[in-house]
Short mmCIF file of C-alpha atoms and ligand atoms in Angstrom, two decimals:
data_model
loop_
_atom_site.label_atom_id
_atom_site.label_comp_id
_atom_site.label_asym_id
_atom_site.label_seq_id
_atom_site.Cartn_x
_atom_site.Cartn_y
_atom_site.Cartn_z
CA MET A 280 -25.81 37.55 84.81
CA ASN A 281 -24.88 38.89 88.35
CA LYS A 282 -21.23 38.67 89.11
CA ALA A 283 -19.46 38.21 92.47
CA ILE A 284 -17.12 41.03 93.51
CA SER A 285 -13.97 40.97 95.60
CA GLY A 286 -12.76 43.94 97.58
CA PHE A 287 -16.22 45.53 97.58
CA SER A 288 -15.62 47.05 101.14
CA LYS A 289 -12.54 48.89 99.89
CA LEU A 290 -14.36 50.76 97.14
CA SER A 291 -15.44 54.27 97.86
CA LYS A 292 -19.13 54.87 98.63
CA GLU A 293 -19.62 56.32 95.18
CA GLU A 294 -18.00 53.30 93.50
CA LYS A 295 -20.17 50.93 95.60
CA ILE A 296 -23.32 52.66 94.55
CA LYS A 297 -22.27 52.58 91.05
CA TRP A 298 -21.50 48.96 91.03
CA ILE A 299 -24.86 48.17 92.92
CA ALA A 300 -26.80 50.39 90.40
CA ASN A 301 -25.25 48.90 87.30
CA GLN A 302 -25.57 45.34 88.52
CA TYR A 303 -29.23 45.27 89.73
CA PHE A 304 -31.10 48.05 88.12
CA SER A 305 -32.47 48.64 84.72
CA THR A 306 -32.31 52.33 85.19
CA PRO A 307 -29.00 52.87 87.14
CA THR A 308 -29.14 56.61 87.12
CA GLU A 309 -32.54 56.52 88.71
CA ALA A 310 -31.36 54.05 91.42
CA ILE A 311 -28.31 56.28 92.07
CA ALA A 312 -30.46 59.38 92.28
CA LEU A 313 -32.81 57.71 94.80
CA LEU A 314 -29.94 56.40 96.96
CA LYS A 315 -28.53 59.91 97.00
CA ASN A 316 -31.73 61.69 97.72
CA TYR A 317 -31.60 59.94 101.12
CA TRP A 318 -28.30 61.28 101.94
CA ASN A 319 -28.12 63.91 104.58
CA SER A 320 -27.31 67.37 103.27
CA ASP A 321 -25.20 68.02 106.36
CA GLU A 322 -21.92 66.14 105.44
CA LYS A 323 -20.86 65.66 109.16
CA ILE A 324 -24.24 63.92 109.98
CA GLN A 325 -23.86 61.75 106.80
CA LYS A 326 -20.37 60.80 107.68
CA LEU A 327 -21.48 59.69 111.09
CA HIS A 328 -24.09 57.45 109.76
CA ASP A 329 -21.88 56.04 106.99
CA GLU A 330 -19.44 54.95 109.73
CA PHE A 331 -21.94 53.21 112.03
CA ILE A 332 -21.81 50.08 109.72
CA GLU A 333 -19.71 48.73 106.75
CA ASN A 334 -20.80 49.39 103.18
CA THR A 335 -23.27 52.10 103.82
CA ILE A 336 -24.87 53.22 100.61
CA THR A 337 -27.66 55.56 101.97
CA ASN A 338 -29.82 56.01 105.06
CA PHE A 339 -33.02 54.07 105.64
CA TYR A 340 -35.70 56.25 107.29
CA ILE A 341 -38.04 55.19 110.06
CA PRO A 342 -40.31 57.79 111.44
CA LEU A 343 -39.53 59.10 114.84
CA GLY A 344 -42.88 59.88 116.56
CA VAL A 345 -43.89 60.94 120.10
CA ALA A 346 -46.61 59.93 122.48
CA PRO A 347 -47.22 62.68 125.09
CA ASN A 348 -49.31 62.62 128.30
CA PHE A 349 -47.60 59.55 129.92
CA LEU A 350 -48.23 60.06 133.48
CA ILE A 351 -45.69 57.72 135.23
CA ASN A 352 -45.26 57.57 138.93
CA GLY A 353 -46.96 60.98 139.21
CA LYS A 354 -44.76 62.59 136.59
CA TYR A 355 -45.62 63.51 132.97
CA SER A 356 -43.42 62.47 130.19
CA THR A 357 -43.47 62.38 126.33
CA ILE A 358 -42.15 59.15 124.98
CA PRO A 359 -40.14 59.09 121.70
CA MET A 360 -40.94 56.13 119.44
CA ALA A 361 -39.10 55.05 116.27
CA ILE A 362 -41.44 52.77 114.35
CA GLU A 363 -42.86 52.34 110.88
CA GLU A 364 -46.15 50.63 111.81
CA SER A 365 -48.95 53.23 111.14
CA SER A 366 -51.15 52.71 114.29
CA VAL A 367 -48.63 52.24 117.04
CA VAL A 368 -47.87 55.74 118.08
CA ALA A 369 -51.57 56.85 118.00
CA ALA A 370 -52.47 53.82 120.14
CA ALA A 371 -49.64 54.68 122.68
CA ALA A 372 -50.82 58.32 122.87
CA LYS A 373 -54.53 57.24 123.29
CA ALA A 374 -53.65 54.77 126.04
CA ALA A 375 -51.55 57.37 127.80
CA LYS A 376 -54.35 59.89 127.73
CA PHE A 377 -56.78 57.32 128.89
CA TRP A 378 -54.68 56.31 132.04
CA SER A 379 -53.60 59.89 132.77
CA THR A 380 -57.04 60.57 134.29
CA ARG A 381 -57.14 57.17 136.06
CA GLY A 382 -53.99 57.38 138.27
CA GLY A 383 -51.45 56.80 135.56
CA PHE A 384 -48.79 54.08 135.23
CA LYS A 385 -46.85 52.85 138.28
CA THR A 386 -43.50 51.28 137.51
CA THR A 387 -40.73 49.51 139.63
CA VAL A 388 -37.41 48.17 138.62
CA ILE A 389 -37.17 44.77 140.50
CA ASN A 390 -33.58 43.95 139.82
CA THR A 391 -30.75 44.80 137.36
CA GLU A 392 -28.32 41.86 137.15
CA LYS A 393 -26.69 40.91 133.84
CA ILE A 394 -25.15 37.64 132.87
CA GLY A 395 -22.10 36.43 130.98
CA GLN A 396 -20.65 33.00 130.56
CA VAL A 397 -17.31 31.22 129.65
CA HIS A 398 -18.27 27.93 128.01
CA PHE A 399 -15.61 25.35 128.28
CA ILE A 400 -14.61 21.74 127.94
CA TYR A 401 -12.89 20.01 130.85
CA LYS A 402 -12.03 16.27 130.55
CA GLY A 403 -11.21 14.90 133.98
CA ASP A 404 -12.07 14.58 137.64
CA VAL A 405 -14.95 17.02 138.55
CA SER A 406 -14.05 17.28 142.22
CA LYS A 407 -10.55 18.48 141.22
CA LEU A 408 -12.01 21.11 138.93
CA ASN A 409 -14.22 22.24 141.81
CA LEU A 410 -11.33 22.56 144.10
CA PHE A 411 -9.31 24.37 141.45
CA PHE A 412 -12.14 26.80 141.01
CA ALA A 413 -12.48 27.48 144.76
CA GLN A 414 -8.79 28.06 145.13
CA HIS A 415 -8.65 30.31 142.11
CA LYS A 416 -12.02 32.21 142.32
CA SER A 417 -10.42 35.36 143.74
CA LYS A 418 -7.85 35.43 140.94
CA PHE A 419 -10.59 35.86 138.39
CA PHE A 420 -11.54 39.15 140.22
CA SER A 421 -8.06 40.32 140.72
CA GLU A 422 -7.02 39.75 137.08
CA THR A 423 -9.95 41.78 135.72
CA GLU A 424 -9.26 44.78 138.00
CA SER A 425 -7.97 46.89 135.12
CA ILE A 426 -11.30 46.43 133.38
CA THR A 427 -13.50 46.77 136.46
CA THR A 428 -12.07 49.79 138.27
CA ASN A 429 -14.14 52.41 136.38
CA MET A 430 -17.32 50.35 136.61
CA GLN A 431 -16.71 49.84 140.32
CA LYS A 432 -16.47 53.59 140.80
CA ARG A 433 -19.88 53.98 139.30
CA GLY A 434 -21.18 51.31 141.72
CA GLY A 435 -21.08 48.30 139.30
CA GLY A 436 -18.82 45.40 138.62
CA ILE A 437 -18.62 41.69 138.86
CA LEU A 438 -21.15 40.36 141.31
CA ASP A 439 -20.25 36.69 141.29
CA ILE A 440 -18.73 34.04 139.44
CA VAL A 441 -20.03 30.32 139.65
CA LEU A 442 -18.62 27.14 138.22
CA LYS A 443 -21.48 25.21 136.54
CA ASP A 444 -21.33 21.59 135.64
CA LYS A 445 -23.30 21.10 132.61
CA THR A 446 -22.21 17.62 131.72
CA ASP A 447 -25.80 16.15 132.00
CA LEU A 448 -26.45 18.29 128.90
CA LEU A 449 -23.23 17.83 126.89
CA PRO A 450 -20.19 15.59 127.65
CA ASN A 451 -17.45 17.51 129.43
CA TYR A 452 -19.35 20.80 129.17
CA PHE A 453 -18.65 23.29 132.05
CA GLN A 454 -19.21 27.14 132.51
CA LEU A 455 -18.01 30.06 134.46
CA HIS A 456 -21.37 31.70 135.01
CA ALA A 457 -20.84 35.33 136.06
CA THR A 458 -23.28 38.01 137.16
CA PHE A 459 -22.66 41.70 136.61
CA GLU A 460 -24.10 45.11 137.66
CA THR A 461 -23.43 47.61 134.77
CA LYS A 462 -25.34 50.65 136.04
CA ASP A 463 -26.17 53.03 133.19
CA SER A 464 -24.43 51.09 130.54
CA MET A 465 -25.99 48.13 128.72
CA GLY A 466 -22.63 46.47 129.62
CA ALA A 467 -21.89 44.28 126.52
CA ASN A 468 -18.41 45.56 126.09
CA PHE A 469 -17.67 45.56 129.76
CA ILE A 470 -19.00 42.02 130.31
CA ASN A 471 -17.35 40.47 127.19
CA SER A 472 -13.94 42.06 128.09
CA CYS A 473 -14.34 40.49 131.72
CA LEU A 474 -15.19 37.12 130.23
CA GLU A 475 -12.25 37.04 127.83
CA GLN A 476 -10.03 37.81 130.73
CA PHE A 477 -11.65 35.01 132.72
CA SER A 478 -11.03 32.64 129.87
CA LYS A 479 -7.32 33.62 129.89
CA THR A 480 -6.89 33.17 133.60
CA LEU A 481 -8.81 29.92 133.44
CA LYS A 482 -6.57 28.39 130.80
CA GLU A 483 -3.31 29.78 132.38
CA GLU A 484 -4.01 28.76 135.91
CA ALA A 485 -5.26 25.37 134.85
CA HIS A 486 -2.08 24.83 132.94
CA ASN A 487 -0.02 25.54 136.04
CA TYR A 488 -2.12 23.56 138.42
CA ASN A 489 -0.18 20.77 139.98
CA LEU A 490 -3.19 18.64 140.99
CA PHE A 491 -4.32 18.37 137.31
CA THR A 492 -3.07 15.64 135.05
CA GLU A 493 -1.73 16.58 131.67
CA THR A 494 -5.24 16.12 130.06
CA GLU A 495 -7.00 17.95 132.82
CA LYS A 496 -4.60 20.92 132.42
CA GLU A 497 -5.85 21.38 128.71
CA ILE A 498 -8.95 23.24 129.37
CA GLU A 499 -10.51 24.21 126.02
CA VAL A 500 -12.55 27.52 126.08
CA VAL A 501 -15.28 27.21 123.28
CA MET A 502 -16.42 30.86 123.63
CA SER A 503 -16.90 33.70 126.10
CA ILE A 504 -19.99 35.84 125.58
CA LEU A 505 -22.74 37.73 127.45
CA SER A 506 -26.19 36.29 127.71
CA ASN A 507 -29.11 38.37 126.26
CA TYR A 508 -31.32 36.32 128.60
CA VAL A 509 -31.53 38.46 131.72
CA PRO A 510 -34.34 37.04 133.91
CA ASN A 511 -32.95 38.98 136.90
CA CYS A 512 -33.12 42.32 135.23
CA ILE A 513 -36.74 42.92 135.44
CA VAL A 514 -38.97 45.93 135.36
CA ARG A 515 -42.73 46.04 136.20
CA ALA A 516 -45.31 48.40 134.89
CA GLU A 517 -48.93 48.55 136.06
CA VAL A 518 -52.21 50.40 135.74
CA SER A 519 -55.26 49.98 137.92
CA CYS A 520 -58.43 51.71 138.73
CA PRO A 521 -61.94 51.00 140.07
CA ILE A 522 -63.93 49.19 137.45
CA GLU A 523 -66.60 52.00 137.12
CA GLU A 524 -63.75 54.49 136.21
CA LEU A 525 -63.11 52.46 132.99
CA GLU A 526 -66.22 54.05 131.52
CA GLU A 527 -65.67 56.03 128.29
CA LYS A 528 -67.04 56.37 124.78
CA HIS A 529 -66.03 53.02 123.35
CA ILE A 530 -66.61 51.23 126.71
CA LEU A 531 -70.28 51.30 127.17
CA ASN A 532 -70.43 48.80 130.07
CA PRO A 533 -67.11 48.94 132.21
CA LYS A 534 -67.76 45.84 134.15
CA GLU A 535 -68.37 43.78 130.93
CA PHE A 536 -65.30 45.45 129.32
CA ALA A 537 -63.12 44.61 132.42
CA GLU A 538 -64.26 41.08 132.41
CA ARG A 539 -63.73 40.65 128.71
CA PHE A 540 -60.31 42.28 129.00
CA VAL A 541 -59.25 39.87 131.71
CA GLN A 542 -60.38 36.91 129.65
CA ALA A 543 -58.41 38.20 126.76
CA VAL A 544 -55.27 38.18 128.80
CA GLN A 545 -56.13 34.82 130.23
CA ILE A 546 -56.33 33.42 126.65
CA ALA A 547 -52.93 34.78 125.96
CA GLU A 548 -51.62 33.19 129.20
CA VAL A 549 -52.71 29.68 128.17
CA GLU A 550 -52.69 29.67 124.37
CA PRO A 551 -49.23 30.16 122.63
CA TYR A 552 -50.70 31.11 119.25
CA ARG A 553 -52.50 34.06 120.98
CA ALA A 554 -49.62 34.78 123.16
CA VAL A 555 -47.22 35.38 120.45
CA THR A 556 -49.48 37.99 118.85
CA HIS A 557 -50.37 39.47 122.26
CA ASN A 558 -46.74 39.89 123.05
CA LYS A 559 -46.00 41.21 119.57
CA GLY A 560 -48.42 44.02 120.43
CA ILE A 561 -46.30 44.67 123.64
CA MET A 562 -43.11 44.69 121.56
CA ASN A 563 -44.57 47.35 119.29
CA GLY A 564 -44.15 49.76 122.22
CA VAL A 565 -41.16 48.30 123.64
CA ASP A 566 -39.01 48.14 120.35
CA ALA A 567 -40.06 51.67 119.34
CA VAL A 568 -38.61 53.18 122.45
CA VAL A 569 -35.69 50.86 122.49
CA LEU A 570 -34.82 51.90 118.99
CA ALA A 571 -35.36 55.61 119.53
CA THR A 572 -33.06 55.53 122.49
CA GLY A 573 -30.20 53.77 120.70
CA ASN A 574 -30.49 50.40 122.32
CA ASP A 575 -30.16 46.97 120.81
CA PHE A 576 -33.76 45.86 119.88
CA ARG A 577 -32.54 42.34 118.87
CA ALA A 578 -31.07 41.63 122.21
CA VAL A 579 -34.32 42.90 123.93
CA GLU A 580 -36.47 40.81 121.68
CA ALA A 581 -34.53 37.67 122.17
CA GLY A 582 -34.39 38.12 126.00
CA ILE A 583 -37.94 38.99 126.21
CA HIS A 584 -39.36 36.02 124.27
CA ALA A 585 -37.09 33.63 126.17
CA TYR A 586 -38.57 35.04 129.35
CA ALA A 587 -42.08 34.50 128.03
CA SER A 588 -41.21 30.87 127.79
CA ARG A 589 -39.48 30.48 131.03
CA ASN A 590 -42.07 28.01 132.44
CA GLY A 591 -41.71 25.57 129.49
CA LYS A 592 -44.64 27.13 127.45
CA TYR A 593 -44.64 30.43 125.61
CA SER A 594 -47.15 32.57 127.45
CA SER A 595 -48.28 36.25 127.94
CA LEU A 596 -45.99 38.78 129.27
CA SER A 597 -48.91 40.75 130.81
CA HIS A 598 -51.50 39.82 133.31
CA ALA A 599 -54.83 41.28 134.43
CA LYS A 600 -57.22 40.77 137.38
CA ILE A 601 -60.31 42.22 139.04
CA GLU A 602 -60.25 42.17 142.73
CA ASN A 603 -62.66 43.89 145.06
CA GLY A 604 -63.98 46.08 142.21
CA ILE A 605 -60.40 47.19 141.16
CA PHE A 606 -59.14 46.36 137.67
CA THR A 607 -55.38 45.80 137.53
CA PHE A 608 -53.34 45.28 134.45
CA TRP A 609 -49.57 44.82 134.55
CA LEU A 610 -46.49 43.31 132.95
CA GLU A 611 -43.06 42.28 134.03
CA ILE A 612 -40.22 42.06 131.34
CA PRO A 613 -36.43 41.56 131.40
CA LEU A 614 -34.64 44.66 129.77
CA ALA A 615 -30.95 45.17 129.56
CA LEU A 616 -30.52 48.86 128.56
CA GLY A 617 -28.04 51.54 128.46
CA THR A 618 -28.25 55.38 128.55
CA VAL A 619 -24.53 55.82 128.30
CA GLY A 620 -22.08 54.33 125.81
CA GLY A 621 -22.75 52.71 122.47
CA LEU A 622 -25.01 54.72 120.03
CA THR A 623 -26.31 56.79 122.95
CA SER A 624 -23.65 59.45 122.60
CA LEU A 625 -23.20 59.09 118.90
CA HIS A 626 -26.52 59.30 117.11
CA PRO A 627 -28.03 62.85 117.16
CA LEU A 628 -31.61 61.57 117.21
CA VAL A 629 -30.78 59.13 120.04
CA LYS A 630 -29.38 61.99 122.10
CA LEU A 631 -32.46 64.05 121.31
CA SER A 632 -34.68 61.17 122.44
CA LEU A 633 -32.85 60.75 125.66
CA GLU A 634 -32.99 64.42 126.34
CA MET A 635 -36.78 64.31 125.67
CA LEU A 636 -36.92 61.65 128.38
CA GLU A 637 -34.83 64.11 130.64
CA LYS A 638 -31.66 62.04 130.50
CA PRO A 639 -32.83 58.99 132.15
CA SER A 640 -30.67 56.48 134.08
CA ALA A 641 -30.75 52.94 132.61
CA LYS A 642 -33.23 52.16 135.42
CA GLU A 643 -35.60 54.97 134.41
CA LEU A 644 -35.40 54.06 130.82
CA MET A 645 -36.36 50.50 131.66
CA GLN A 646 -39.54 52.01 133.15
CA PHE A 647 -40.36 54.08 130.11
CA VAL A 648 -39.92 51.12 127.84
CA ALA A 649 -42.12 48.92 130.12
CA VAL A 650 -44.81 51.60 130.19
CA ALA A 651 -44.73 51.93 126.31
CA GLY A 652 -45.15 48.13 126.12
CA LEU A 653 -48.07 48.03 128.57
CA ALA A 654 -49.77 51.02 126.96
CA GLN A 655 -49.53 49.40 123.48
CA ASN A 656 -50.95 46.06 124.97
CA PHE A 657 -53.87 47.96 126.61
CA ALA A 658 -54.72 49.85 123.45
CA ALA A 659 -54.63 46.61 121.36
CA LEU A 660 -56.81 44.60 123.87
CA ARG A 661 -59.19 47.54 124.22
CA SER A 662 -59.68 47.61 120.50
CA LEU A 663 -59.76 43.89 120.16
CA THR A 664 -62.34 43.34 122.93
CA THR A 665 -64.63 46.12 121.78
CA THR A 666 -64.76 47.66 118.24
CA GLY A 667 -62.25 45.23 116.75
CA ILE A 668 -58.71 46.10 115.57
CA GLN A 669 -59.52 46.92 112.00
CA GLU A 670 -61.35 50.23 112.68
CA GLY A 671 -58.27 51.98 113.86
CA HIS A 672 -55.92 50.20 111.56
CA MET A 673 -58.09 51.03 108.50
CA LYS A 674 -58.15 54.73 109.47
CA MET A 675 -54.31 54.80 109.20
CA HIS A 676 -54.32 52.53 106.14
CA LEU A 677 -56.78 54.99 104.51
CA ASN A 678 -54.17 57.72 105.12
CA ASN A 679 -51.41 55.67 103.63
CA ILE A 680 -53.50 55.08 100.47
CA ILE A 681 -54.36 58.71 100.29
CA ASN A 682 -50.67 59.61 100.42
CA GLN A 683 -49.78 56.95 97.84
CA PHE A 684 -52.27 58.60 95.47
CA GLU A 685 -50.92 62.06 96.38
CA ALA A 686 -54.41 63.38 97.01
CA ASN A 687 -54.79 67.08 97.29
CA ASP A 688 -56.37 68.79 100.43
CA GLU A 689 -59.78 68.87 98.87
CA GLU A 690 -59.78 65.29 97.66
CA ARG A 691 -58.48 64.30 101.12
CA ILE A 692 -61.54 65.82 102.78
CA PHE A 693 -63.97 64.07 100.49
CA ILE A 694 -62.29 60.64 100.85
CA GLN A 695 -62.16 60.99 104.68
CA LYS A 696 -65.76 61.96 104.81
CA TYR A 697 -66.83 59.14 102.57
CA PHE A 698 -64.89 56.48 104.46
CA LYS A 699 -66.28 57.57 107.94
CA LYS A 700 -69.41 55.77 106.86
CA ASN A 701 -68.04 53.21 104.42
CA THR A 702 -65.73 50.15 104.86
CA VAL A 703 -62.15 50.88 104.10
CA SER A 704 -60.32 48.47 101.72
CA HIS A 705 -57.53 49.17 99.30
CA SER A 706 -59.84 48.59 96.19
CA ALA A 707 -62.66 50.52 97.59
CA VAL A 708 -60.47 53.61 98.29
CA VAL A 709 -58.74 53.33 94.90
CA SER A 710 -61.96 53.27 93.01
CA PHE A 711 -63.39 56.15 95.03
CA ILE A 712 -60.25 58.22 94.26
CA GLU A 713 -60.55 57.27 90.49
CA GLY A 714 -64.23 58.26 90.49
CA LEU A 715 -63.44 61.47 92.27
CA ARG A 716 -60.84 62.30 89.64
CA LYS A 717 -63.08 61.54 86.64
C1 MEV B 251 -50.42 44.51 115.55
O1 MEV B 251 -49.20 45.09 115.23
C2 MEV B 251 -50.48 44.14 117.07
C3 MEV B 251 -51.70 43.35 117.48
O2 MEV B 251 -51.98 42.23 116.67
C4 MEV B 251 -51.46 43.04 118.93
C5 MEV B 251 -52.52 42.10 119.51
O3 MEV B 251 -53.23 41.36 118.78
O4 MEV B 251 -52.85 42.05 120.76
C6 MEV B 251 -52.91 44.30 117.39
#
């Protein structure tokens, strides 16, 4: 029977591994060997990774791939992508190549505002609270000066603080709703530090405010935290070309293709079941670049899906139209990203990815990420509306099965040749390999 353990975090890495191996594995030595096999031979690199989190026992690999030939605002880039899903990088590279001969991607950062809130409970006269806030607003700025000085030097800081009455939603619930500009940092630490200072100022000043009754003086701060919903931190990516230029091998009739493509996007705009999968395809590109560049993909996911529901119904993040013979396909997504601070200066592969992108500013990174999302969405819709998605997926799936069976070069050629003409399924490939080996 498994036992609970106390003081696990205090054990050495070796001791932790030993405990895990003995507790959960029938062959503990094999489990230990596997875990150690994934350690980095460079002790310095391994130590770095060990210290990212608590209780590290080994490294968990995800491939880092690259998609070259991305023409963005007239300049070529190669985009690094960290992802385990087999067809994603190939699809991005294909979409990049396709659009590179059709004007490339155009991007714009629309705005870059971040948000944080102090959530608090005030029991009393609302007009007095409004007066208190108006009289003390400047204090919230002055008392955070030690935190904001450096950010201000970089052109950022606190943009505004607003008192919000939320009592229609929850009794006695109010907020200090603050907006921030955090330049090249994602800004989580900066924002949370400012908010915690706002919270202190709020409680202290309320306590000393003569117009408040004793009850009104006792403001209760529930929590102070940034919001990962950033609907005013938006980037737009777009591709467009005359319909006839859409012609290529898979697209026999460009006009029919463009119309069907627009219909596919319209379906995702009106039908949430489809919208979720459609947007998942966009996130294949978004997350891969976000992860490779050391940003927080959970924050990005949460914010983007909330944005997709901003009109009360979950909908497509991308849109498409045909106007005067021009096909246009675009998306707008909220992205709070950083290219300084956090993991960006710690993780060697993150540093490498950022260097590959020519050390982008946060705004430039927003554009790369949006382009990766749009490219991915284009590739998925192009397959879905023409050959179907399985053709490409199965090609990659075939490779995975070949690898699983450790096929040699000669077998590999036979298998690939056979499945060019025959339908790929796991059992079909397995029995073909078995037949080949008999
Ligand atoms: C698979 O990871 C993503 C797709 O399902 C996206 C889509 O359906 O648009 C292919």
